[in-house]
Short mmCIF file of C-alpha atoms and ligand atoms in Angstrom, two decimals:
data_model
loop_
_atom_site.label_atom_id
_atom_site.label_comp_id
_atom_site.label_asym_id
_atom_site.label_seq_id
_atom_site.Cartn_x
_atom_site.Cartn_y
_atom_site.Cartn_z
CA MET I 1 20.93 170.57 32.56
CA TYR I 2 22.90 172.70 30.13
CA GLU I 3 25.58 171.01 28.16
CA MET I 4 27.18 170.76 24.77
CA LYS I 5 25.43 168.16 22.48
CA GLN I 6 26.49 166.38 19.43
CA GLU I 7 23.99 168.28 17.34
CA TYR I 8 25.48 171.62 18.35
CA LEU I 9 28.91 170.74 16.90
CA THR I 10 30.10 172.93 14.05
CA GLY I 11 33.18 170.80 13.32
CA ILE I 12 35.48 173.75 13.97
CA GLU I 13 37.40 172.82 17.09
CA LEU I 14 38.01 176.16 18.58
CA ILE I 15 34.38 177.31 18.12
CA ASP I 16 33.05 174.01 19.54
CA GLU I 17 35.38 174.29 22.56
CA GLU I 18 34.23 177.83 23.24
CA HIS I 19 30.50 176.92 22.85
CA LYS I 20 31.22 174.22 25.30
CA LYS I 21 32.55 176.72 27.81
CA ILE I 22 29.45 178.99 27.36
CA PHE I 23 27.16 175.96 28.18
CA GLU I 24 29.31 175.52 31.28
CA ILE I 25 28.56 179.04 32.29
CA ALA I 26 24.86 178.46 31.67
CA GLU I 27 25.08 175.39 33.81
CA SER I 28 26.70 177.32 36.66
CA ALA I 29 23.77 179.77 36.55
CA TYR I 30 21.33 176.85 36.61
CA GLN I 31 23.17 175.42 39.64
CA LEU I 32 22.95 178.75 41.30
CA LEU I 33 19.24 179.02 40.77
CA HIS I 34 18.68 175.72 42.45
CA ASN I 35 21.03 176.33 45.30
CA GLU I 36 18.81 176.65 48.39
CA LEU I 37 21.59 177.03 50.87
CA LEU I 38 22.56 180.41 49.58
CA PRO I 39 20.33 183.21 51.02
CA ASP I 40 21.96 185.93 49.00
CA LYS I 41 23.04 185.17 45.43
CA TYR I 42 23.78 188.76 44.35
CA ASP I 43 27.56 188.38 44.20
CA HIS I 44 27.32 185.06 42.52
CA ILE I 45 24.91 186.46 39.82
CA SER I 46 27.25 189.38 39.29
CA LEU I 47 30.23 187.09 38.84
CA ILE I 48 28.43 184.87 36.42
CA LEU I 49 27.19 187.75 34.31
CA ASN I 50 30.67 189.21 34.25
CA GLU I 51 32.11 185.91 33.16
CA LEU I 52 29.39 185.53 30.57
CA ARG I 53 30.10 189.06 29.17
CA ASP I 54 33.91 188.62 29.02
CA TYR I 55 33.81 185.07 27.62
CA THR I 56 31.17 185.82 24.92
CA LYS I 57 33.16 188.84 23.77
CA LYS I 58 36.31 186.71 23.47
CA HIS I 59 34.33 183.92 21.76
CA PHE I 60 32.70 186.28 19.22
CA ALA I 61 36.03 187.83 18.42
CA ASP I 62 37.57 184.43 17.78
CA GLU I 63 34.55 183.31 15.74
CA GLU I 64 34.59 186.47 13.66
CA ALA I 65 38.37 186.08 13.11
CA TYR I 66 37.73 182.55 11.93
CA MET I 67 35.03 183.71 9.57
CA GLU I 68 37.25 186.35 8.14
CA SER I 69 40.03 183.89 7.59
CA ILE I 70 37.77 181.77 5.30
CA ASN I 71 36.11 184.79 3.71
CA TYR I 72 32.79 183.68 5.07
CA LYS I 73 29.96 185.33 3.19
CA ARG I 74 27.49 185.53 6.01
CA MET I 75 29.85 187.12 8.42
CA PHE I 76 27.98 190.49 8.38
CA THR I 77 24.74 188.90 9.62
CA GLN I 78 26.72 187.03 12.26
CA LYS I 79 28.35 190.22 13.55
CA ILE I 80 25.01 191.90 13.89
CA GLN I 81 23.66 189.02 15.95
CA HIS I 82 26.75 188.91 18.08
CA GLN I 83 26.44 192.66 18.74
CA LYS I 84 22.76 192.41 19.68
CA PHE I 85 23.58 189.61 22.11
CA ILE I 86 26.28 191.69 23.83
CA GLU I 87 23.85 194.72 24.08
CA LYS I 88 21.19 192.51 25.63
CA LEU I 89 23.75 191.24 28.07
CA GLU I 90 24.68 194.78 29.08
CA GLU I 91 21.00 195.48 29.83
CA PHE I 92 20.79 193.12 32.69
CA ASP I 93 20.98 195.49 35.60
CA MET I 94 22.32 194.55 38.90
CA ASP I 95 20.00 197.00 40.90
CA SER I 96 16.73 195.31 39.71
CA ILE I 97 18.39 191.86 40.11
CA ASP I 98 18.66 192.39 43.75
CA GLU I 99 14.87 192.50 44.21
CA ASN I 100 14.07 189.17 42.82
CA GLN I 101 17.28 187.15 42.52
CA ASP I 102 15.87 183.83 41.34
CA ALA I 103 13.70 185.57 38.68
CA ALA I 104 16.74 187.42 37.52
CA ILE I 105 18.86 184.25 37.19
CA LEU I 106 16.06 182.56 35.34
CA ASP I 107 15.78 185.48 32.94
CA ILE I 108 19.42 185.33 32.15
CA LEU I 109 19.33 181.62 31.73
CA ASN I 110 16.38 181.64 29.47
CA PHE I 111 17.83 184.33 27.37
CA LEU I 112 21.21 182.71 27.17
CA ALA I 113 19.98 179.19 26.40
CA ASP I 114 17.46 180.29 23.81
CA TRP I 115 19.78 182.61 21.98
CA LEU I 116 22.80 180.29 22.21
CA ILE I 117 21.07 177.11 20.88
CA GLU I 118 19.17 178.87 18.20
CA HIS I 119 22.29 180.82 17.07
CA ILE I 120 24.50 177.73 16.94
CA LEU I 121 21.92 175.66 15.13
CA GLU I 122 20.87 178.36 12.67
CA ASN I 123 24.08 180.19 12.10
CA ASP I 124 27.27 178.79 13.46
CA LYS I 125 26.78 175.34 12.01
CA ARG I 126 26.76 176.92 8.63
CA ILE I 127 30.30 178.18 9.08
CA GLY I 128 31.41 174.60 9.53
CA GLU I 129 29.69 173.67 6.19
CA GLU I 130 31.72 176.16 4.27
FE1 LIG Z 1 28.18 183.10 15.98
#
């Protein structure tokens, strides 16, 4: 369902590899949503969210370092967007997640997929055009 596509490529190998990994995390959330054999998904949701938080932080740091290395002029806009994404991720609260687990996974997925795809297409691809 969620995977890296040709149209998302920025042409910068490290960034593309890291975006691919984020799509893999999204895919694992999607698989979890559709897993009917698991009565309690709480621990799995928590693991995925933690992985997503850790990995996006690493990715943003790498991407920002790359932008800095080429003196990218839109870096400030990028940094603000990255920061907002991290803040939003911190807002997912594990207590409310327990009440309706599938709805929580769906929320995370929708947010992640919408943000990621739009951000890559609107912003990250421009870095590769510099
Ligand atoms: Fe970015």
